[in-house]
PDB file of C-alpha atoms in Angstrom:
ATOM      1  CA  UNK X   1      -7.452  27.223  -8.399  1.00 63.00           C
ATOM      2  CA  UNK X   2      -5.041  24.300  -9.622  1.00 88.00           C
ATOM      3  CA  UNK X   3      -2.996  21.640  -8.476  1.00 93.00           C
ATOM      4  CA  UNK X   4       0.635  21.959  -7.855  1.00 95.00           C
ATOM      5  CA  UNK X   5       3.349  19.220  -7.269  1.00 96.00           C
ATOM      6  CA  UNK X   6       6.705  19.758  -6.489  1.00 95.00           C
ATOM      7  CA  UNK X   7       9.265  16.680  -6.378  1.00 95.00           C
ATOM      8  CA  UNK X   8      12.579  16.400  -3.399  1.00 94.00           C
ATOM      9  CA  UNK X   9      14.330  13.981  -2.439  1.00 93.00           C
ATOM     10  CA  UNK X  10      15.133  14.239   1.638  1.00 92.00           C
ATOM     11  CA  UNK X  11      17.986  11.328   2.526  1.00 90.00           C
ATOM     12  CA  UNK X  12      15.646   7.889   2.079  1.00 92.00           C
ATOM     13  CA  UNK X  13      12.715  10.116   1.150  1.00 95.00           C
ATOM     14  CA  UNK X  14      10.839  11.532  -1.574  1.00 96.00           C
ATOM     15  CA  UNK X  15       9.250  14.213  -1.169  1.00 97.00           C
ATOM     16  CA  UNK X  16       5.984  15.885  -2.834  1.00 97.00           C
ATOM     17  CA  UNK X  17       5.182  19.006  -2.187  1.00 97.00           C
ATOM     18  CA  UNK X  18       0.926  20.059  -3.092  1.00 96.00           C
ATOM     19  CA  UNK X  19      -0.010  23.027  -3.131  1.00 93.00           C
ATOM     20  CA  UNK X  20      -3.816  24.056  -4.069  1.00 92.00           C
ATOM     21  CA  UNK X  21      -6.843  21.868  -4.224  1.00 92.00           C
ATOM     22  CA  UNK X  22      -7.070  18.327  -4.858  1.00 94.00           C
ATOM     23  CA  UNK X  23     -10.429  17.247  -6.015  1.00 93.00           C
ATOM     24  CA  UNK X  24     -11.947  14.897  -8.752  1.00 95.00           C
ATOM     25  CA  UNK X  25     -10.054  17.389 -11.418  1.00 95.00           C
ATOM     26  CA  UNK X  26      -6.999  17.315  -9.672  1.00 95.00           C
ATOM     27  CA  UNK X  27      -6.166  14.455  -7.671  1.00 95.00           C
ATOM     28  CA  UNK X  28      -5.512  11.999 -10.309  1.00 96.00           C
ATOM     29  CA  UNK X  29      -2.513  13.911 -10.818  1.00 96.00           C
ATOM     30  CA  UNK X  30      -0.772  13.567  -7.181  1.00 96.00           C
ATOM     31  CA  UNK X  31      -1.892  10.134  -7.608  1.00 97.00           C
ATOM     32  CA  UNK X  32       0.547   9.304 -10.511  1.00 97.00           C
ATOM     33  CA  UNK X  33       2.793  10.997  -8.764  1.00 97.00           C
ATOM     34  CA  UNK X  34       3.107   9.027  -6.274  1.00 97.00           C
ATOM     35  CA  UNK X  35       2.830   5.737  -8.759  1.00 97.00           C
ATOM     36  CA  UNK X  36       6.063   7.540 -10.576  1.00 97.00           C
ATOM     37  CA  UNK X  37       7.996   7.399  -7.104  1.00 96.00           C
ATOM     38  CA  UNK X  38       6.998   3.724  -6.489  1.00 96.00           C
ATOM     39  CA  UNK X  39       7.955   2.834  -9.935  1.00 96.00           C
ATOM     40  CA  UNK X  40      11.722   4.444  -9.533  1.00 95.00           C
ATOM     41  CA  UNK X  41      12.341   1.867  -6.492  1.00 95.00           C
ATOM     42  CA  UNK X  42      11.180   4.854  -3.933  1.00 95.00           C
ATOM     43  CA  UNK X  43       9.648   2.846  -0.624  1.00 96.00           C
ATOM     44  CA  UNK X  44       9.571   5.756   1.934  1.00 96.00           C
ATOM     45  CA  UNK X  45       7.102   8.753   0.584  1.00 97.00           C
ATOM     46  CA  UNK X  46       6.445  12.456   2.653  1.00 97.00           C
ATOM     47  CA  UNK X  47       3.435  14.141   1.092  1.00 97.00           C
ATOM     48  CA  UNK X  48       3.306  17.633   2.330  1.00 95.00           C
ATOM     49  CA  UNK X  49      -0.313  18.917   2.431  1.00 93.00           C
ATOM     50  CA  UNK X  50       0.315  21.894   4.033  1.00 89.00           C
ATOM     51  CA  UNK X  51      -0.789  24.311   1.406  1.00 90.00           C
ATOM     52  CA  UNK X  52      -3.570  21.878   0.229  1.00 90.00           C
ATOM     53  CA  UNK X  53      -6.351  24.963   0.103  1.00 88.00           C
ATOM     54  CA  UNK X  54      -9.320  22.125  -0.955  1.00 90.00           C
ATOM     55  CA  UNK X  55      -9.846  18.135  -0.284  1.00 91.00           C
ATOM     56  CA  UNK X  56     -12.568  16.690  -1.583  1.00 91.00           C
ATOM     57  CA  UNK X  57     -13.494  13.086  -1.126  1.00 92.00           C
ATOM     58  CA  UNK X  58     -11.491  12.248  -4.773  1.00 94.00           C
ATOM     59  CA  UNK X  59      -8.209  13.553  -2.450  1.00 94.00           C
ATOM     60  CA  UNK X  60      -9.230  11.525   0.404  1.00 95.00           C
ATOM     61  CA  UNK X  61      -9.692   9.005  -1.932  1.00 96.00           C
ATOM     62  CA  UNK X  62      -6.169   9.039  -3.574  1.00 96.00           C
ATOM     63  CA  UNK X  63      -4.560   9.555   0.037  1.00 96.00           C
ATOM     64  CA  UNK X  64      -5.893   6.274   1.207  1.00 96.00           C
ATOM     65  CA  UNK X  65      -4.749   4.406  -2.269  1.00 97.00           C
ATOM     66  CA  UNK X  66      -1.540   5.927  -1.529  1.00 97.00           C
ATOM     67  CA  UNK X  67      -1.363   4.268   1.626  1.00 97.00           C
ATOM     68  CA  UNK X  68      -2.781   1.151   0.165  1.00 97.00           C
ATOM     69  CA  UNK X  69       0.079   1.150  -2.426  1.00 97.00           C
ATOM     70  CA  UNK X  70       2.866   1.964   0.217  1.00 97.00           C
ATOM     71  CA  UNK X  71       1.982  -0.749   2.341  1.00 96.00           C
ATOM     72  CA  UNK X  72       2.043  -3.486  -0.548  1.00 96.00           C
ATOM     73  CA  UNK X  73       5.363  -2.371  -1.482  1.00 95.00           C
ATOM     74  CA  UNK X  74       6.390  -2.150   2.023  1.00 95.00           C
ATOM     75  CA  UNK X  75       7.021   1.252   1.984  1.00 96.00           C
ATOM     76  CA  UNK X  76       5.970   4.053   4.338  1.00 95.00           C
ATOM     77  CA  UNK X  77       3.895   7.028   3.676  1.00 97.00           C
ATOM     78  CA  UNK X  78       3.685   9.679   5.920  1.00 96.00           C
ATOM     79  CA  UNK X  79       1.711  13.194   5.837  1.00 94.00           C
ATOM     80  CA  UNK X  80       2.397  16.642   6.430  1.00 93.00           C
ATOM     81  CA  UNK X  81      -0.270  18.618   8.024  1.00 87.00           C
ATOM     82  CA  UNK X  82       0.518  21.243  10.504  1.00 70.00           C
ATOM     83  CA  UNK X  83      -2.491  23.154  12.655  1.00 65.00           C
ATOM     84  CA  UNK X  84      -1.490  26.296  10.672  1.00 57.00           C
ATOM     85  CA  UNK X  85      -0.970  25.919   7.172  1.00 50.00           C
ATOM     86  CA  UNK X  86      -2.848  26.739   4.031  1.00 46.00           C
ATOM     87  CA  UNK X  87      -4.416  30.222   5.497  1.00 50.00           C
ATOM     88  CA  UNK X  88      -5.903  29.255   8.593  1.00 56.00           C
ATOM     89  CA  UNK X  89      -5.180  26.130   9.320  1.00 56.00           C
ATOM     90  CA  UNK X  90      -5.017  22.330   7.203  1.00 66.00           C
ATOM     91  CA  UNK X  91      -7.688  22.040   5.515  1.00 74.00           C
ATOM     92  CA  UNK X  92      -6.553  18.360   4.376  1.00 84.00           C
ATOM     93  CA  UNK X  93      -6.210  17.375   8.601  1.00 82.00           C
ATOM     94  CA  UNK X  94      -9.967  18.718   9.451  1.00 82.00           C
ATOM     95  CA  UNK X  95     -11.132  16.580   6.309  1.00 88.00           C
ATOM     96  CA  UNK X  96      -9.408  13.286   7.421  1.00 88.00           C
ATOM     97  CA  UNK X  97     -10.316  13.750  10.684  1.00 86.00           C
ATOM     98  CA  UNK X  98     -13.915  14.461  10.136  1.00 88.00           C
ATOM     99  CA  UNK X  99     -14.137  11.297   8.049  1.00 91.00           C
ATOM    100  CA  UNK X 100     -12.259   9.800  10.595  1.00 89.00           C
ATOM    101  CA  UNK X 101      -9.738   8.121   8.662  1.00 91.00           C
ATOM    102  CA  UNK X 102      -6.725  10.252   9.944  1.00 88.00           C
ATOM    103  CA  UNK X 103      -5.588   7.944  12.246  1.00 90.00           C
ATOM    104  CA  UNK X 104      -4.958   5.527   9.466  1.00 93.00           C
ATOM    105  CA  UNK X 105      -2.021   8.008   8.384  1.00 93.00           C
ATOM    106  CA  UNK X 106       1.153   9.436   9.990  1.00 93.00           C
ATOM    107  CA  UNK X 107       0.693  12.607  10.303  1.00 91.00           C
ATOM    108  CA  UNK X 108       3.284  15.348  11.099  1.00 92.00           C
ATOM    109  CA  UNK X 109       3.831  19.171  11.360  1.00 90.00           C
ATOM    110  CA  UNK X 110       6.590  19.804   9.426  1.00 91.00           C
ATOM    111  CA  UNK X 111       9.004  17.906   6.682  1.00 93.00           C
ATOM    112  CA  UNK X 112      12.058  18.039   9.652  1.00 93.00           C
ATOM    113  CA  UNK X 113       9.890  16.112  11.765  1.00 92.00           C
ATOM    114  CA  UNK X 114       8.541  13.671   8.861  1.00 93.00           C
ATOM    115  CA  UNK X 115      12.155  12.473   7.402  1.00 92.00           C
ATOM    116  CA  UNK X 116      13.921  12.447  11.142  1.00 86.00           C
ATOM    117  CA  UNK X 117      15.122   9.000  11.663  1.00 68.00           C
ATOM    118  CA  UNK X 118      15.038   9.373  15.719  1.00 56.00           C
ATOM    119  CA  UNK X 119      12.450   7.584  17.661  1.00 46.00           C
ATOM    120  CA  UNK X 120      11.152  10.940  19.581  1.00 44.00           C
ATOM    121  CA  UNK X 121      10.331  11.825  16.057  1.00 47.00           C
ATOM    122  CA  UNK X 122       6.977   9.824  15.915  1.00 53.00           C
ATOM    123  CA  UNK X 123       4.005  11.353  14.315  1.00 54.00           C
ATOM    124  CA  UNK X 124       1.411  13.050  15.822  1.00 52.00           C
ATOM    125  CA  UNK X 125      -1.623  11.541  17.740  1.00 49.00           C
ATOM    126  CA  UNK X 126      -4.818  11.522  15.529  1.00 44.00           C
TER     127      UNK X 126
END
């Protein structure tokens, strides 16, 4: 299986939509992705993971230098990763929070909920 990236743009965010499995093969790829967004003045990112199949520790690895780069910028990241998605369920949330690094992110279940600008619209608990 491959690696699939779409591009949106949602108001203030940018949007990348994966689909497949990001592993040491793959990942390198949504990680210049989300390099190209920084470099075109984007500062608020939504990566939707919900049909992320495969995470490995390469695409935990480039989710937490995506974070790392969002901060320095002072931009925002947040994560899509619904209970259902990708089959049975994310993949990408059991993996983060197994490692336990997903509180580090904010996570939410769908891109309506990630790009609302209302305050009841905060992310999910870890």
């Amino acid at each position: 299986m491959s690696l699939k990236v779409w591009e949106e743009e949602r108001g203030e965010w940018a949007v990348l939509r994966v689909s497949g499995e990001m592993d040491l093969v793959t990942s390198p790829a949504v990680r210049q992705h989300v390099h190209d967004a920084v470099a075109e003045g984007r500062r608020s990112l939504v990566l939707d993971l919900s049909e992320v199949l495969f995470c490995d520790s390469s695409g935990v690895g480039v989710l937490i230098a995506s974070r790392r780069l969002m901060r320095s910028c002072a931009g925002q990241l947040r994560l899509i990763l619904p209970a259902q998605g990708a089959v049975d369920g994310s993949h990408v949330n059991r993996v983060l929070a197994a490692l336990g690094v997903r509180r580090l992110f904010d996570c939410y279940p769908d891109l309506e909920s990630a790009t609302d600008r209302s305050p009841a619209a905060g992310p999910l608990s870890a």
